[in-house]
Amino acid sequence: MSKTWSAALVGAVLVAATLTGCGGGDGAGGTDDGKITMGFSQVGAESGWRTANTTSVRTAAQEAGIELKFSDAQQKQENQIKAIRTFVQQKVDVIAFSPVVESGWDTVLKEAKNAKIPVILTDRAIDSPDTSLYQTFLGSDFVLEGKKAGEWLVKEYEGKSDPVNIVELQGTTGSAPANDRRDGFAEVIKADPKFKVVASQTGEFTRAKGKEVMEAFLKAHADIDVLYAHNDDMGLGAIEAIEAAGKKPGVDIKIITVDAVRDGMQALADGKINFIVECSPLLGPQLMDLAKKVVAGESVPKRVLTEETVFTSEQAKAALPERKY
Ligand code: AHR
């Protein structure tokens, strides 16, 4: 082999190694130990849904042989930004995160992009128009979830003309599920003027805050017909407030929630919640599959939707024995 050819061959091998370097994606992140390292920034531990999601991600990483660097942001964007910067410094192979709010990610995601570390959005989206900042977004259609909640309500009050006073417990202010579940619900009920949202406030997706805000709603409004809570936990907190006020949840005040975690499903089976729109937290296995593909340089769809259903009380009773979370 001539000197020129052997130099070219060495060069080609080096380029190939740089492009495919296992565990190193495009060669920027990770070590060359053949193992994928994922930096994962979780929102926090605010709800039963979140706990189930964390378990799903941790278990799936272990099963997929992916080393997980897990960071809990305690519902604070600045903590997530710090975690992402640390993952970039650590040269992980892939970063996945569930953004606590929709806005304000461009700067840190550009840093990851410049370091050639691919990013996967999981569970929640960001509102940046620059979609090159992430490879894919895996999660639910939150607008659709809000619409499903509204559609149940419209059916429930079909043929009735009296005003229906609704109070709404919103999720974390500025988060994708809070924005989208509010908008989807509003879009469906606006067709009929008898539906009035008389109060709407954040309960931060937690049981404690849901209870606190519901107490205030009950003091301010004597005639609440319906509670729409953006997750089960806030609905469960509100149930405590409703019972403490001497009213029957599910009867005096109809309740719609989102998630379908075990405690929510139990309350639905007991008749304290009337309808639940499912939001699946079991994203771990799909996330790991996507991570492997992204690190290997394979193309992945820009949007991967989660499959979900809805539950009535009877359906909750049937599903509960098999419910994993
Ligand atoms: O982003 C998903 C939402 O976040 C869940 O519906 C809620 O329970 C969680 O805290």
XYZ file of C-alpha atoms and ligand atoms in Angstrom:
335
model
C 0.000 0.000 0.000
C 1.357 3.444 -0.915
C 2.056 6.027 1.775
C -0.789 8.216 0.405
C -3.284 5.327 0.589
C -2.313 4.295 4.103
C -2.571 7.923 5.278
C -6.021 8.142 3.661
C -7.080 4.867 5.301
C -5.960 6.019 8.761
C -7.832 9.290 8.178
C -10.992 7.444 7.121
C -10.852 5.180 10.159
C -10.419 8.197 12.425
C -13.387 9.989 10.839
C -15.548 6.866 11.144
C -14.541 6.465 14.784
C -15.397 10.092 15.436
C -18.775 9.761 13.773
C -19.894 6.483 15.267
C -17.839 6.269 18.483
C -20.096 4.063 20.609
C -21.171 5.809 23.754
C -19.865 8.994 22.270
C -22.580 9.761 19.716
C -20.901 12.087 17.271
C -17.721 11.948 19.243
C -18.373 14.990 21.410
C -19.781 13.550 24.602
C -19.026 10.475 26.684
C -16.086 8.211 27.061
C -15.064 5.448 24.714
C -16.065 2.685 27.130
C -18.891 1.575 24.820
C -21.528 2.576 27.341
C -24.106 5.313 26.843
C -24.313 7.913 29.577
C -27.519 9.932 29.831
C -27.861 13.122 31.857
C -31.486 13.330 32.950
C -32.975 16.436 34.567
C -36.282 15.677 36.240
C -38.812 18.381 37.204
C -39.069 17.282 40.834
C -41.242 14.991 42.927
C -44.401 17.081 43.006
C -46.952 14.386 42.205
C -47.707 10.666 42.054
C -47.302 10.975 38.293
C -43.787 12.346 38.690
C -42.755 9.581 41.082
C -44.004 6.959 38.621
C -42.172 8.720 35.790
C -38.900 8.762 37.725
C -39.225 5.046 38.503
C -39.954 4.313 34.840
C -36.887 6.251 33.657
C -34.543 4.729 36.258
C -35.757 1.160 35.621
C -35.638 1.505 31.843
C -32.109 2.942 31.951
C -30.926 0.002 34.019
C -32.616 -2.498 31.703
C -31.151 -0.808 28.627
C -27.638 -0.727 30.112
C -27.591 3.070 29.997
C -25.758 4.877 32.782
C -28.100 7.518 34.201
C -26.939 10.732 35.813
C -30.154 11.803 37.512
C -30.817 15.309 38.786
C -33.955 16.512 40.621
C -34.699 20.190 39.902
C -37.217 20.615 42.712
C -39.571 22.447 40.349
C -37.004 25.193 39.618
C -35.855 26.133 36.130
C -32.513 27.469 37.385
C -31.732 24.036 38.828
C -32.470 22.408 35.476
C -30.241 24.893 33.661
C -27.420 24.170 36.142
C -27.906 20.422 35.719
C -27.768 20.674 31.911
C -24.558 22.728 32.139
C -23.045 20.091 34.424
C -24.024 17.337 31.966
C -22.307 19.290 29.183
C -19.132 19.609 31.297
C -19.292 15.903 32.100
C -19.524 15.178 28.350
C -22.475 12.821 28.671
C -23.593 11.123 25.442
C -27.156 12.410 25.537
C -29.183 14.800 27.662
C -32.880 14.215 28.381
C -35.045 16.533 30.383
C -38.607 17.374 31.259
C -38.743 21.178 31.177
C -40.456 22.642 34.228
C -41.683 25.619 32.160
C -41.934 26.178 28.406
C -39.775 29.304 27.952
C -36.170 30.306 28.508
C -34.184 27.320 27.255
C -32.427 28.596 24.133
C -29.141 29.689 25.722
C -28.422 26.487 27.619
C -29.602 24.258 24.783
C -27.303 26.126 22.380
C -24.454 25.275 24.756
C -25.376 21.596 24.517
C -25.670 21.865 20.747
C -22.246 23.547 20.471
C -20.805 20.714 22.566
C -22.478 18.302 20.070
C -24.509 16.600 22.792
C -27.967 15.602 21.538
C -30.966 16.614 23.640
C -34.264 14.765 24.032
C -37.322 16.494 25.481
C -39.419 14.135 27.522
C -42.914 14.637 28.954
C -42.994 18.440 28.441
C -42.229 20.651 25.460
C -40.444 23.997 25.135
C -41.754 26.961 23.144
C -38.540 27.772 21.250
C -39.027 28.189 17.486
C -35.515 26.707 17.050
C -36.323 23.032 16.814
C -32.680 22.208 16.024
C -32.015 22.555 19.759
C -33.442 19.101 20.410
C -33.644 15.838 18.501
C -37.099 14.721 19.489
C -39.926 15.295 21.939
C -41.520 12.271 23.605
C -44.730 12.844 25.549
C -48.463 13.414 25.691
C -50.695 15.775 23.751
C -51.733 18.008 26.646
C -54.151 20.078 24.537
C -55.978 16.885 23.636
C -56.117 15.950 27.327
C -57.798 19.291 28.107
C -60.222 18.745 25.232
C -61.159 15.295 26.522
C -61.921 16.821 29.940
C -64.119 19.470 28.281
C -65.896 16.930 26.085
C -66.886 14.854 29.109
C -68.305 17.959 30.775
C -70.301 18.993 27.703
C -71.852 15.509 27.547
C -72.544 15.420 31.272
C -74.582 18.636 31.071
C -76.185 17.952 27.688
C -79.780 19.206 27.474
C -79.450 21.318 30.645
C -79.587 25.093 30.484
C -78.701 26.255 34.027
C -75.315 27.922 34.407
C -72.451 25.563 35.291
C -69.887 27.230 37.567
C -66.446 25.747 37.136
C -63.328 26.251 39.228
C -59.988 25.282 37.746
C -56.841 24.163 39.548
C -54.041 24.783 37.091
C -50.669 23.081 37.069
C -47.334 24.865 37.483
C -47.563 28.352 35.980
C -45.836 28.516 32.606
C -45.555 24.747 32.216
C -46.689 23.054 29.022
C -49.322 20.859 30.729
C -50.836 23.832 32.586
C -50.997 25.988 29.449
C -52.247 23.254 27.145
C -54.759 21.610 29.486
C -56.252 25.039 30.200
C -56.446 25.910 26.487
C -57.827 22.550 25.317
C -60.561 22.601 27.957
C -61.464 26.263 27.261
C -61.686 25.606 23.532
C -64.304 22.881 23.992
C -66.510 24.542 26.624
C -66.559 27.965 24.941
C -69.161 26.698 22.464
C -71.786 26.778 25.219
C -72.152 29.985 27.314
C -73.694 28.120 30.263
C -70.172 26.954 31.182
C -68.400 29.603 33.230
C -64.922 29.308 34.707
C -65.535 31.418 37.826
C -62.063 30.958 39.304
C -58.760 29.626 38.024
C -55.516 29.459 39.960
C -52.375 27.381 40.105
C -52.184 24.528 42.597
C -48.610 23.804 41.424
C -49.500 20.171 40.679
C -49.285 19.334 44.411
C -51.835 17.909 46.817
C -51.108 20.495 49.533
C -51.517 23.476 47.235
C -54.594 21.939 45.615
C -56.206 21.725 49.041
C -55.199 25.264 49.985
C -56.496 26.842 46.774
C -59.734 24.835 46.878
C -60.366 26.099 50.420
C -60.077 29.654 49.083
C -62.346 28.843 46.104
C -65.001 27.440 48.470
C -64.898 30.561 50.628
C -65.182 32.893 47.653
C -67.838 30.961 45.677
C -70.893 29.403 47.294
C -72.155 27.832 44.082
C -69.376 25.715 42.593
C -70.723 22.940 40.335
C -67.514 21.544 38.855
C -63.815 21.326 39.668
C -61.397 20.798 36.805
C -57.971 19.938 38.249
C -54.981 19.617 35.917
C -53.772 16.561 37.834
C -54.994 13.911 40.284
C -52.906 15.174 43.188
C -54.467 18.642 43.173
C -57.885 17.001 42.808
C -57.176 14.773 45.817
C -56.106 17.772 47.910
C -59.262 19.592 46.815
C -61.386 16.609 47.874
C -60.092 17.065 51.433
C -61.091 20.747 51.321
C -64.539 19.921 49.900
C -65.201 17.298 52.581
C -63.985 19.673 55.315
C -66.506 22.224 54.004
C -69.278 19.652 54.511
C -69.843 18.922 50.823
C -69.738 15.626 48.947
C -67.001 15.438 46.288
C -68.286 13.860 43.078
C -71.887 14.672 44.000
C -72.201 18.287 45.217
C -69.186 19.221 43.155
C -68.310 17.152 40.090
C -64.602 16.578 39.650
C -62.519 16.006 36.532
C -58.766 15.381 36.808
C -55.851 14.327 34.615
C -53.214 11.555 35.122
C -54.944 8.358 36.382
C -52.426 7.433 39.077
C -53.528 4.810 41.602
C -54.824 7.242 44.275
C -56.778 9.176 41.668
C -58.202 5.972 40.214
C -59.244 4.839 43.703
C -61.076 8.136 44.291
C -62.742 7.708 40.881
C -63.790 4.153 41.764
C -65.159 5.489 45.093
C -67.237 8.134 43.287
C -65.290 11.118 44.663
C -63.868 11.953 41.242
C -66.205 11.683 38.232
C -63.835 11.435 35.277
C -60.089 11.095 34.700
C -58.147 11.782 31.522
C -55.098 9.551 31.413
C -51.572 10.939 31.060
C -49.033 8.139 31.005
C -45.821 8.532 33.041
C -44.336 5.279 31.701
C -42.004 6.980 29.265
C -38.771 5.248 30.304
C -38.543 2.409 27.747
C -39.343 4.668 24.757
C -36.921 7.288 26.054
C -34.070 4.764 26.218
C -34.837 3.468 22.706
C -34.764 7.013 21.358
C -31.537 7.759 23.230
C -29.808 4.719 21.713
C -30.886 5.760 18.214
C -29.904 9.386 18.664
C -26.467 8.448 20.028
C -25.969 6.036 17.121
C -26.748 8.891 14.738
C -29.952 7.256 13.482
C -32.847 9.494 12.533
C -35.800 9.642 14.913
C -39.220 11.282 14.532
C -39.274 14.856 15.816
C -42.422 14.093 17.830
C -43.267 10.816 19.568
C -46.768 10.771 21.034
C -47.822 8.783 24.068
C -50.930 6.618 23.831
C -53.600 7.400 26.417
C -57.211 6.781 27.319
C -59.904 8.136 29.676
C -61.621 6.558 32.693
C -65.116 6.603 34.163
C -65.781 5.202 37.629
C -66.675 1.742 36.266
C -63.589 1.667 34.075
C -61.424 2.669 37.056
C -62.815 -0.214 39.118
C -61.930 -2.635 36.329
C -58.450 -1.166 35.757
C -57.348 -0.751 39.372
C -56.190 -4.322 40.115
C -53.719 -4.145 37.209
C -52.677 -0.520 37.724
C -48.888 -0.370 38.039
C -48.610 3.113 39.543
O -46.016 16.960 32.924
C -46.903 16.014 33.401
C -47.587 16.532 34.621
O -46.644 16.868 35.604
C -48.526 15.574 35.322
O -49.802 15.579 34.799
C -48.507 16.119 36.693
O -49.068 15.276 37.655
C -47.056 16.311 36.836
O -46.631 16.921 37.945
